[in-house]
Amino acid sequence: MSNDQNNPIIIIGGGIGGLATALGLAENKKYVKVLEQAPEFLEIGAGIQLAANATNVLQRFGVMDKINEIAVFPKRLVLMDAYTGKELSALDLGDVYKERYGAPYIVLHRSDLHKALYDVCAESPYIELVTDQSIVKTEEANGAVTVTAANGDVHTGSAAIGADGLWSNTRKLFVDDQPICSEYVAYRGAIPMEDVTEVGNLDDVYMWIGPNFHLVQYPVRRGELYNQVVVFKSSEYREEIQFTDEWGTPEEMDRVFEGTCSLVQTALTFIQRQKRWPMYDREPLNNWTKGRITLTGDAAHPMLQYLAQGACQAFEDAAYLADMVEECDEDIETAFLKYQEERIPRTAYVQNNARLWGEIIHAVAPETILLRDTILKNRASEDFQFVDKFHGYNKNKVTH
């Protein structure tokens, strides 16, 4: 079935992953319709880190020029001991990194990234952007896919891609599973740079670590804002109160961070306490494709944020899916199968490693902490062995 304006590939979800997928397909002159449930295309949240496996794709999709104007290019990624205030280890993110991976490491505000993707999509003659589309039904019949929204709108196309995030409805076509609560919560806050007092080097990304908690700090929006995220495991969590705000409270945050160094204590005073984000992932899937329907991004493989790879994996998905659609031309079903054949093992590996790294950075047992810190202190800042498998993914022609 040919792809034309009246028979587009439908993308369910207009977040970062959905828009990236649209750009990948439009690169091959495929018509795409992106359905966003909200009244407008917006992204909330605070900062986001993008490693080279994402920025390589952004370069390829022609978005990097817009992003260069708003992103910050940190010099180092630094792990700090939250109690002693001492540096445990650092990763060089400068020229050596860029040379190794072919693209920079950047930090920016989520809404700035989303707007850059949206603007490039809006300029494309191949992409239609539709709002107020809360999708209640996705069906395939007679070589076409029909997607129905809660307001009664019906969209027909040659294929559908679920990019509808952690709480994806499209995923229910493949598996009856639920997001898994990690018992961790995050509190965030981006503050004007002029309010920033006690911090280290503003050219660096800091991660302060301790037993069952961490704090991340870095500048965003051309260095105008300072983004801070506090994450901790709640001892008050119980399954029956999972969907309430009775666990992971601001008061518990203060207790968890008692005794940390003055720089961490100062950071806590700037964290916004009225909204908390419980941290979820899901078990990896062994199939996310059925005929002309597939999944991408968090709908396919939501992960914990400890490797800063959630959005990066969505960008990898977008590039590889675009390549398979181009390679298979009119045969979208084969394209989707080839796409998942590559992406399922890759994303499962990253999902599992995100959990593992969460355990490493949040280690509680003194002997584990000692072993971790010794290994970290003995590595050089230009030793990339821990990140090569994540940042160095450049399968086939991600960069075209």
Coordinates of N, CA, C and O in Angstrom, one line a residue, residues 167-342:
W167 N 2.7 5.3 29.9 CA 1.4 4.7 30.2 C 0.6 4.4 28.9 O -0.6 4.5 28.8
S168 N 1.4 4.0 27.9 CA 0.9 3.8 26.5 C -0.3 2.9 26.5 O -0.4 1.8 27.1
N169 N -1.3 3.4 25.7 CA -2.5 2.5 25.4 C -2.2 1.6 24.2 O -2.7 0.5 24.2
T170 N -1.4 2.0 23.3 CA -1.1 1.2 22.1 C -0.4 -0.1 22.6 O -0.6 -1.2 22.0
R171 N 0.4 0.0 23.6 CA 1.2 -1.2 24.1 C 0.2 -2.3 24.5 O 0.6 -3.5 24.4
K172 N -1.0 -1.9 24.9 CA -2.0 -2.9 25.4 C -2.3 -3.9 24.2 O -2.9 -5.0 24.5
L173 N -2.1 -3.5 23.0 CA -2.3 -4.4 21.9 C -1.3 -5.6 21.9 O -1.6 -6.6 21.2
F174 N -0.2 -5.5 22.6 CA 0.8 -6.5 22.6 C 1.0 -7.2 23.9 O 1.3 -8.4 24.0
V175 N 0.7 -6.5 25.0 CA 1.0 -7.2 26.3 C 0.1 -6.5 27.4 O -0.3 -5.3 27.3
D176 N -0.4 -7.3 28.4 CA -1.2 -6.8 29.4 C -0.3 -6.6 30.7 O -0.2 -7.4 31.6
D177 N 0.6 -5.6 30.6 CA 1.5 -5.4 31.8 C 1.3 -4.0 32.3 O 0.6 -3.1 31.8
Q178 N 1.9 -3.7 33.5 CA 1.8 -2.4 34.1 C 3.2 -1.8 34.4 O 4.1 -2.6 34.6
P179 N 3.3 -0.5 34.4 CA 4.6 0.1 34.8 C 4.9 -0.4 36.2 O 4.1 -0.6 37.1
I180 N 6.2 -0.5 36.4 CA 6.7 -1.0 37.7 C 7.3 0.2 38.5 O 8.2 0.9 38.0
C181 N 6.8 0.4 39.7 CA 7.2 1.5 40.5 C 8.5 1.1 41.2 O 8.7 0.1 41.8
S182 N 9.6 2.0 41.1 CA 10.9 1.7 41.6 C 11.0 2.0 43.1 O 12.0 1.8 43.7
E183 N 9.9 2.6 43.6 CA 9.9 3.1 45.0 C 10.8 4.4 45.2 O 11.0 4.9 46.3
Y184 N 11.3 4.9 44.0 CA 12.0 6.2 44.0 C 11.1 7.3 43.6 O 10.3 7.1 42.7
V185 N 11.4 8.5 44.1 CA 10.7 9.7 43.5 C 11.7 10.7 43.2 O 12.8 10.7 43.7
A186 N 11.3 11.6 42.3 CA 12.2 12.8 41.9 C 11.5 14.1 42.2 O 10.3 14.2 42.1
Y187 N 12.2 15.0 42.7 CA 11.8 16.4 42.8 C 12.7 17.3 42.0 O 13.9 17.0 41.9
R188 N 12.1 18.2 41.2 CA 13.0 19.0 40.3 C 12.9 20.5 40.6 O 11.9 20.9 41.2
G189 N 13.8 21.2 40.0 CA 13.7 22.6 40.1 C 14.8 23.3 39.2 O 15.9 22.9 39.3
A190 N 14.4 24.2 38.3 CA 15.3 24.9 37.5 C 15.3 26.4 38.0 O 14.2 27.0 38.1
I191 N 16.4 26.9 38.5 CA 16.4 28.2 39.1 C 17.3 29.2 38.2 O 18.2 28.8 37.5
P192 N 16.9 30.5 38.2 CA 17.7 31.4 37.4 C 19.2 31.4 37.9 O 19.5 31.3 39.0
M193 N 20.1 31.5 36.9 CA 21.5 31.4 37.2 C 21.9 32.4 38.2 O 22.8 32.2 39.0
E194 N 21.3 33.6 38.2 CA 21.8 34.6 39.2 C 21.4 34.3 40.6 O 22.0 34.8 41.5
D195 N 20.5 33.3 40.8 CA 20.2 32.8 42.2 C 21.2 31.7 42.6 O 21.1 31.3 43.8
V196 N 22.0 31.2 41.7 CA 22.9 30.1 42.1 C 24.1 30.7 42.9 O 24.8 31.6 42.4
T197 N 24.2 30.1 44.1 CA 25.4 30.5 44.9 C 26.3 29.3 44.9 O 27.0 29.0 44.0
E198 N 26.3 28.6 46.0 CA 27.3 27.6 46.2 C 27.2 26.4 45.2 O 26.4 25.4 45.5
V199 N 27.8 26.4 44.1 CA 27.9 25.2 43.3 C 29.4 25.1 42.8 O 30.2 26.0 43.0
G200 N 29.7 24.0 42.1 CA 31.0 23.9 41.6 C 31.2 24.6 40.3 O 30.8 25.7 40.1
N201 N 31.8 23.9 39.4 CA 32.1 24.5 38.1 C 30.8 24.4 37.2 O 30.3 23.4 37.0
L202 N 30.4 25.6 36.7 CA 29.2 25.6 35.9 C 29.3 25.0 34.5 O 28.4 24.9 33.8
D203 N 30.5 24.6 34.2 CA 30.7 23.8 32.9 C 30.5 22.3 33.0 O 30.7 21.6 32.1
D204 N 30.2 21.9 34.3 CA 30.1 20.4 34.5 C 28.7 20.0 34.8 O 27.9 20.8 35.3
V205 N 28.4 18.7 34.6 CA 27.2 18.0 35.1 C 27.6 17.3 36.3 O 28.6 16.5 36.3
Y206 N 27.0 17.6 37.4 CA 27.3 16.9 38.7 C 26.2 15.9 39.1 O 25.0 16.2 38.9
M207 N 26.7 14.8 39.6 CA 25.8 13.8 40.2 C 26.4 13.5 41.6 O 27.4 12.9 41.7
W208 N 25.6 13.9 42.6 CA 26.0 13.7 44.0 C 25.3 12.4 44.4 O 24.1 12.3 44.4
I209 N 26.1 11.4 44.9 CA 25.5 10.1 45.2 C 25.7 9.7 46.7 O 26.6 10.1 47.3
G210 N 24.7 9.0 47.1 CA 24.7 8.4 48.5 C 23.7 7.2 48.6 O 23.1 6.9 47.6
P211 N 23.6 6.6 49.7 CA 22.8 5.4 49.8 C 21.3 5.7 49.5 O 20.7 6.5 50.2
N212 N 20.8 5.1 48.5 CA 19.4 5.2 48.1 C 19.0 6.7 47.7 O 17.8 7.0 47.7
F213 N 20.0 7.5 47.3 CA 19.6 8.8 46.8 C 20.7 9.4 45.9 O 21.8 9.0 45.9
H214 N 20.3 10.4 45.1 CA 21.3 11.2 44.4 C 20.7 12.6 44.1 O 19.5 12.8 44.1
L215 N 21.6 13.5 43.7 CA 21.2 14.8 43.3 C 22.0 15.1 42.0 O 23.2 14.9 41.9
V216 N 21.3 15.6 41.0 CA 21.9 15.9 39.7 C 21.8 17.5 39.5 O 20.7 18.0 39.7
Q217 N 22.9 18.1 39.0 CA 22.9 19.5 38.7 C 23.6 19.8 37.4 O 24.6 19.3 37.1
Y218 N 23.0 20.7 36.6 CA 23.6 21.2 35.4 C 22.9 22.4 34.9 O 21.7 22.6 35.1
P219 N 23.6 23.3 34.1 CA 22.9 24.4 33.5 C 22.2 24.1 32.3 O 22.5 23.1 31.6
V220 N 21.1 24.8 32.0 CA 20.3 24.6 30.7 C 20.0 26.0 30.1 O 20.3 27.0 30.7
R221 N 19.4 26.0 29.0 CA 18.9 27.2 28.3 C 20.1 28.2 28.2 O 20.0 29.3 28.8
R222 N 21.1 27.8 27.4 CA 22.2 28.7 27.2 C 22.9 29.1 28.5 O 23.6 30.2 28.5
G223 N 22.7 28.4 29.5 CA 23.3 28.8 30.8 C 22.5 29.8 31.6 O 23.0 30.3 32.6
E224 N 21.3 30.0 31.2 CA 20.4 31.0 31.9 C 19.8 30.4 33.2 O 19.4 31.1 34.1
L225 N 19.6 29.1 33.1 CA 18.9 28.4 34.2 C 19.8 27.3 34.8 O 20.6 26.7 34.0
Y226 N 19.7 27.0 36.1 CA 20.4 25.8 36.7 C 19.4 24.8 37.1 O 18.5 25.0 37.9
N227 N 19.5 23.6 36.4 CA 18.6 22.5 36.6 C 19.1 21.6 37.8 O 20.2 21.2 37.8
Q228 N 18.2 21.3 38.7 CA 18.5 20.4 39.8 C 17.4 19.3 39.9 O 16.2 19.6 39.9
V229 N 17.9 18.1 40.1 CA 16.9 17.0 40.3 C 17.4 16.2 41.5 O 18.5 15.7 41.6
V230 N 16.5 16.0 42.5 CA 16.7 15.2 43.7 C 15.9 13.9 43.5 O 14.8 13.9 43.2
V231 N 16.6 12.8 43.7 CA 16.0 11.5 43.6 C 16.3 10.6 44.9 O 17.4 10.6 45.3
F232 N 15.3 10.0 45.4 CA 15.5 9.2 46.6 C 14.5 8.0 46.7 O 13.4 8.1 46.2
K233 N 14.9 7.0 47.4 CA 14.0 5.8 47.6 C 13.2 6.1 48.9 O 13.8 6.5 49.9
S234 N 11.9 5.9 48.8 CA 11.1 6.1 49.9 C 10.9 4.9 50.8 O 10.5 3.8 50.3
S235 N 11.2 5.0 52.0 CA 11.0 3.9 52.9 C 9.5 3.8 53.3 O 9.1 2.8 53.9
E236 N 8.7 4.8 52.9 CA 7.3 4.8 53.3 C 6.4 4.2 52.2 O 5.2 4.0 52.3
Y237 N 7.1 3.8 51.0 CA 6.3 3.2 49.9 C 5.6 1.9 50.3 O 6.2 1.0 50.9
R238 N 4.4 1.8 49.9 CA 3.6 0.5 50.0 C 2.8 0.5 48.7 O 2.2 1.5 48.3
E239 N 2.6 -0.7 48.2 CA 1.8 -0.8 46.9 C 0.4 -0.2 47.0 O 0.0 0.5 46.1
E240 N -0.2 -0.3 48.2 CA -1.6 0.2 48.2 C -1.7 1.7 48.2 O -2.7 2.3 48.0
I241 N -0.5 2.4 48.5 CA -0.6 3.9 48.4 C 0.2 4.4 47.2 O 0.6 5.6 47.1
Q242 N 0.5 3.5 46.2 CA 1.4 3.8 45.1 C 0.9 5.1 44.4 O 1.7 5.9 44.0
F243 N -0.4 5.2 44.2 CA -1.0 6.3 43.4 C -1.4 7.5 44.2 O -2.2 8.4 43.8
T244 N -0.9 7.6 45.5 CA -1.2 8.7 46.3 C 0.1 9.5 46.5 O 1.2 9.0 46.1
D245 N 0.1 10.6 47.2 CA 1.3 11.3 47.5 C 1.7 11.2 49.0 O 2.4 12.0 49.6
E246 N 1.3 10.0 49.5 CA 1.6 9.7 50.9 C 3.0 9.2 51.1 O 3.4 8.9 52.2
W247 N 3.7 8.9 50.1 CA 5.1 8.4 50.2 C 6.0 9.3 49.4 O 5.6 10.0 48.4
G248 N 7.3 9.3 49.7 CA 8.3 10.1 49.0 C 7.9 11.6 49.2 O 8.0 12.4 48.2
T249 N 7.6 12.0 50.4 CA 7.2 13.4 50.7 C 8.4 14.3 50.8 O 9.5 13.8 51.0
P250 N 8.2 15.6 50.7 CA 9.3 16.5 50.9 C 9.9 16.4 52.3 O 11.2 16.5 52.4
E251 N 9.1 16.1 53.3 CA 9.7 15.9 54.6 C 10.6 14.7 54.7 O 11.7 14.7 55.3
E252 N 10.2 13.6 53.9 CA 11.1 12.4 53.9 C 12.4 12.8 53.1 O 13.5 12.3 53.5
M253 N 12.3 13.6 52.1 CA 13.5 14.0 51.4 C 14.5 14.7 52.3 O 15.7 14.4 52.3
D254 N 14.0 15.6 53.2 CA 14.9 16.2 54.1 C 15.5 15.2 55.1 O 16.7 15.4 55.4
R255 N 14.8 14.2 55.5 CA 15.4 13.2 56.4 C 16.4 12.4 55.7 O 17.5 12.1 56.2
V256 N 16.1 12.0 54.4 CA 17.1 11.1 53.7 C 18.4 11.9 53.4 O 19.5 11.3 53.5
F257 N 18.3 13.2 53.2 CA 19.5 14.0 52.9 C 20.2 14.6 54.1 O 21.2 15.3 54.0
E258 N 19.8 14.2 55.3 CA 20.4 14.7 56.6 C 21.9 14.3 56.6 O 22.2 13.2 56.2
G259 N 22.7 15.2 56.9 CA 24.1 14.9 57.1 C 24.9 15.0 55.8 O 26.2 14.8 55.8
T260 N 24.3 15.4 54.7 CA 25.1 15.6 53.5 C 25.8 16.9 53.5 O 25.5 17.8 54.4
C261 N 26.7 17.1 52.6 CA 27.6 18.3 52.7 C 26.8 19.6 52.3 O 25.7 19.5 51.9
S262 N 27.5 20.7 52.6 CA 26.8 22.0 52.5 C 26.3 22.3 51.1 O 25.2 22.9 50.9
L263 N 27.0 21.9 50.1 CA 26.6 22.1 48.7 C 25.3 21.4 48.4 O 24.4 21.9 47.7
V264 N 25.2 20.2 48.9 CA 23.9 19.4 48.7 C 22.8 20.0 49.5 O 21.7 20.2 48.9
Q265 N 23.1 20.4 50.7 CA 22.0 21.1 51.5 C 21.5 22.4 50.9 O 20.3 22.6 50.9
T266 N 22.5 23.1 50.3 CA 22.1 24.4 49.6 C 21.2 24.1 48.4 O 20.1 24.7 48.2
A267 N 21.5 23.1 47.7 CA 20.7 22.7 46.5 C 19.3 22.3 46.9 O 18.3 22.7 46.2
L268 N 19.1 21.6 48.0 CA 17.8 21.2 48.5 C 16.9 22.4 48.7 O 15.7 22.3 48.6
T269 N 17.5 23.5 49.1 CA 16.6 24.7 49.5 C 16.0 25.3 48.2 O 15.0 26.0 48.3
F270 N 16.5 24.9 47.0 CA 16.0 25.5 45.8 C 15.0 24.5 45.0 O 14.5 24.8 44.0
I271 N 14.9 23.3 45.6 CA 14.0 22.3 44.9 C 12.6 22.6 45.1 O 12.1 22.9 46.2
Q272 N 11.8 22.6 44.0 CA 10.3 22.8 44.1 C 9.7 21.6 44.8 O 9.9 20.4 44.3
R273 N 8.9 21.8 45.8 CA 8.4 20.7 46.7 C 7.0 20.4 46.4 O 6.5 19.4 47.0
Q274 N 6.3 21.1 45.5 CA 4.9 20.9 45.4 C 4.6 19.7 44.4 O 3.5 19.2 44.3
K275 N 5.6 19.4 43.6 CA 5.3 18.3 42.6 C 6.4 17.2 42.7 O 7.6 17.6 42.7
R276 N 6.0 16.0 42.8 CA 7.0 14.9 42.8 C 6.7 14.0 41.6 O 5.6 13.8 41.2
W277 N 7.8 13.3 41.1 CA 7.6 12.4 40.0 C 8.0 11.0 40.5 O 9.2 10.7 40.7
P278 N 7.1 10.1 40.7 CA 7.5 8.7 41.0 C 8.2 8.1 39.8 O 7.9 8.4 38.6
M279 N 9.2 7.3 40.0 CA 10.0 6.7 39.0 C 9.6 5.3 38.6 O 9.5 4.4 39.4
Y280 N 9.2 5.1 37.3 CA 8.7 3.8 36.8 C 9.6 3.3 35.6 O 10.2 4.1 34.9
D281 N 9.6 2.0 35.5 CA 10.0 1.4 34.2 C 9.0 0.3 33.9 O 8.0 0.1 34.6
R282 N 9.4 -0.6 32.9 CA 8.6 -1.8 32.7 C 9.6 -2.9 32.3 O 10.8 -2.6 32.0
E283 N 9.2 -4.1 32.4 CA 10.0 -5.3 31.9 C 10.2 -5.2 30.4 O 9.2 -4.8 29.7
P284 N 11.3 -5.5 29.9 CA 11.5 -5.6 28.4 C 10.5 -6.5 27.8 O 10.1 -7.5 28.3
L285 N 10.1 -6.1 26.6 CA 9.2 -7.0 25.8 C 10.0 -7.8 24.8 O 11.0 -7.4 24.4
N286 N 9.4 -9.0 24.4 CA 10.0 -9.7 23.3 C 9.3 -9.6 22.0 O 9.7 -10.1 21.0
N287 N 8.3 -8.7 22.0 CA 7.6 -8.4 20.7 C 6.8 -7.1 20.9 O 6.1 -6.9 21.9
W288 N 7.0 -6.1 20.0 CA 6.2 -4.9 20.0 C 5.6 -4.6 18.6 O 5.3 -3.4 18.4
T289 N 5.5 -5.6 17.8 CA 5.1 -5.3 16.4 C 4.0 -6.3 16.0 O 4.1 -7.5 16.3
K290 N 2.9 -5.9 15.4 CA 1.9 -6.8 14.9 C 1.4 -6.2 13.6 O 0.8 -5.1 13.6
G291 N 1.8 -6.8 12.5 CA 1.3 -6.3 11.2 C 1.8 -4.9 10.9 O 3.0 -4.6 10.9
R292 N 0.9 -4.0 10.8 CA 1.2 -2.6 10.5 C 1.3 -1.7 11.7 O 1.2 -0.4 11.6
I293 N 1.4 -2.3 12.9 CA 1.4 -1.5 14.1 C 2.7 -1.8 14.9 O 3.0 -3.0 15.0
T294 N 3.4 -0.8 15.4 CA 4.6 -1.0 16.2 C 4.7 0.0 17.3 O 3.9 1.0 17.3
L295 N 5.6 -0.1 18.2 CA 5.9 0.8 19.3 C 7.2 1.5 19.2 O 8.1 0.9 18.5
T296 N 7.4 2.6 19.8 CA 8.7 3.3 19.9 C 8.8 4.0 21.2 O 7.8 4.3 21.9
G297 N 10.1 4.3 21.6 CA 10.3 5.1 22.8 C 9.8 4.5 24.0 O 9.8 3.3 24.2
D298 N 9.3 5.3 25.0 CA 8.9 4.8 26.3 C 7.7 3.9 26.2 O 7.4 3.1 27.1
A299 N 6.9 4.0 25.1 CA 5.8 3.0 24.9 C 6.3 1.6 24.8 O 5.7 0.6 25.2
A300 N 7.5 1.5 24.1 CA 8.1 0.2 23.9 C 9.0 -0.2 25.0 O 9.1 -1.4 25.4
H301 N 9.8 0.7 25.6 CA 10.9 0.3 26.5 C 11.2 1.4 27.5 O 12.2 2.0 27.6
P302 N 10.2 1.7 28.4 CA 10.4 2.8 29.4 C 11.5 2.3 30.4 O 11.6 1.1 30.7
M303 N 12.4 3.2 30.7 CA 13.5 2.8 31.6 C 13.8 3.8 32.7 O 13.3 5.0 32.6
L304 N 14.4 3.4 33.7 CA 14.8 4.3 34.8 C 15.9 5.2 34.3 O 16.6 4.9 33.3
Q305 N 16.0 6.4 34.9 CA 16.8 7.5 34.3 C 18.3 7.5 34.6 O 19.0 8.4 34.3
Y306 N 18.8 6.4 35.3 CA 20.1 6.5 35.8 C 21.3 6.5 34.8 O 22.4 6.8 35.1
L307 N 21.0 6.1 33.6 CA 22.0 6.3 32.5 C 21.7 7.4 31.6 O 22.4 7.7 30.6
A308 N 20.7 8.2 31.9 CA 20.2 9.3 31.0 C 20.1 8.9 29.6 O 20.5 9.5 28.6
Q309 N 19.4 7.7 29.4 CA 19.3 7.1 28.1 C 17.9 7.0 27.5 O 17.7 6.5 26.4
G310 N 16.9 7.4 28.3 CA 15.5 7.2 27.9 C 15.2 7.9 26.5 O 14.8 7.2 25.6
A311 N 15.5 9.2 26.4 CA 15.3 9.9 25.2 C 16.3 9.5 24.1 O 15.9 9.4 22.9
C312 N 17.5 9.2 24.6 CA 18.5 8.7 23.6 C 18.1 7.5 22.9 O 18.3 7.3 21.6
Q313 N 17.4 6.5 23.6 CA 16.9 5.3 23.0 C 15.8 5.6 22.0 O 15.7 5.0 20.9
A314 N 15.0 6.6 22.3 CA 13.9 7.0 21.4 C 14.5 7.6 20.1 O 14.0 7.3 19.0
F315 N 15.6 8.3 20.2 CA 16.2 8.8 19.0 C 16.9 7.7 18.2 O 16.8 7.7 16.9
E316 N 17.5 6.8 18.9 CA 18.0 5.6 18.1 C 16.9 4.8 17.4 O 17.0 4.5 16.2
D317 N 15.8 4.7 18.1 CA 14.6 4.0 17.5 C 14.2 4.7 16.2 O 14.0 4.1 15.1
A318 N 14.1 6.1 16.3 CA 13.6 6.9 15.2 C 14.5 6.7 14.0 O 14.1 6.6 12.8
A319 N 15.8 6.7 14.2 CA 16.8 6.6 13.1 C 16.7 5.2 12.4 O 16.7 5.1 11.2
Y320 N 16.7 4.2 13.3 CA 16.8 2.8 12.8 C 15.5 2.5 12.1 O 15.5 1.8 11.0
L321 N 14.3 2.9 12.6 CA 13.1 2.7 12.0 C 13.0 3.3 10.6 O 12.5 2.7 9.7
A322 N 13.5 4.6 10.6 CA 13.5 5.3 9.3 C 14.3 4.5 8.2 O 13.9 4.4 7.1
D323 N 15.5 4.0 8.7 CA 16.3 3.2 7.8 C 15.6 1.9 7.3 O 15.7 1.6 6.1
M324 N 14.9 1.2 8.2 CA 14.2 0.0 7.8 C 13.1 0.3 6.8 O 12.8 -0.5 5.9
V325 N 12.3 1.4 7.1 CA 11.2 1.8 6.2 C 11.8 2.1 4.8 O 11.2 1.7 3.8
E326 N 12.9 2.8 4.8 CA 13.5 3.1 3.5 C 14.0 1.8 2.8 O 13.7 1.6 1.6
E327 N 14.6 1.0 3.5 CA 15.2 -0.3 2.9 C 14.1 -1.2 2.4 O 14.2 -1.8 1.3
C328 N 13.0 -1.3 3.1 CA 11.9 -2.2 2.7 C 10.8 -1.5 1.8 O 9.9 -2.2 1.4
D329 N 11.0 -0.2 1.5 CA 10.1 0.5 0.6 C 8.7 0.4 1.0 O 8.2 0.8 2.0
E330 N 7.9 -0.3 0.2 CA 6.4 -0.4 0.4 C 6.1 -1.4 1.5 O 4.9 -1.4 1.9
D331 N 7.0 -2.3 1.8 CA 6.6 -3.4 2.7 C 6.8 -3.0 4.2 O 7.8 -3.3 4.8
I332 N 5.9 -2.3 4.7 CA 6.0 -1.7 6.1 C 6.0 -2.8 7.1 O 6.7 -2.6 8.2
E333 N 5.3 -3.9 6.9 CA 5.3 -5.0 7.9 C 6.7 -5.6 8.1 O 7.1 -5.8 9.2
T334 N 7.4 -5.8 7.0 CA 8.8 -6.3 7.1 C 9.7 -5.3 7.7 O 10.5 -5.6 8.5
A335 N 9.5 -4.0 7.4 CA 10.3 -2.9 8.0 C 10.1 -2.9 9.5 O 11.1 -2.8 10.2
F336 N 8.9 -3.0 10.0 CA 8.6 -3.0 11.4 C 9.3 -4.2 12.1 O 9.8 -4.1 13.2
L337 N 9.2 -5.4 11.4 CA 9.9 -6.6 12.0 C 11.4 -6.4 12.1 O 12.0 -6.8 13.1
K338 N 12.0 -5.9 11.0 CA 13.4 -5.7 11.0 C 13.8 -4.7 12.1 O 14.9 -4.8 12.7
Y339 N 13.0 -3.6 12.2 CA 13.2 -2.6 13.2 C 13.3 -3.2 14.6 O 14.2 -3.0 15.4
Q340 N 12.3 -4.0 14.9 CA 12.3 -4.5 16.3 C 13.3 -5.6 16.5 O 13.8 -5.8 17.6
E341 N 13.7 -6.3 15.4 CA 14.7 -7.3 15.6 C 16.0 -6.7 16.1 O 16.8 -7.3 16.9
E342 N 16.3 -5.5 15.6 CA 17.5 -4.8 16.1 C 17.3 -4.1 17.4 O 18.1 -4.1 18.3

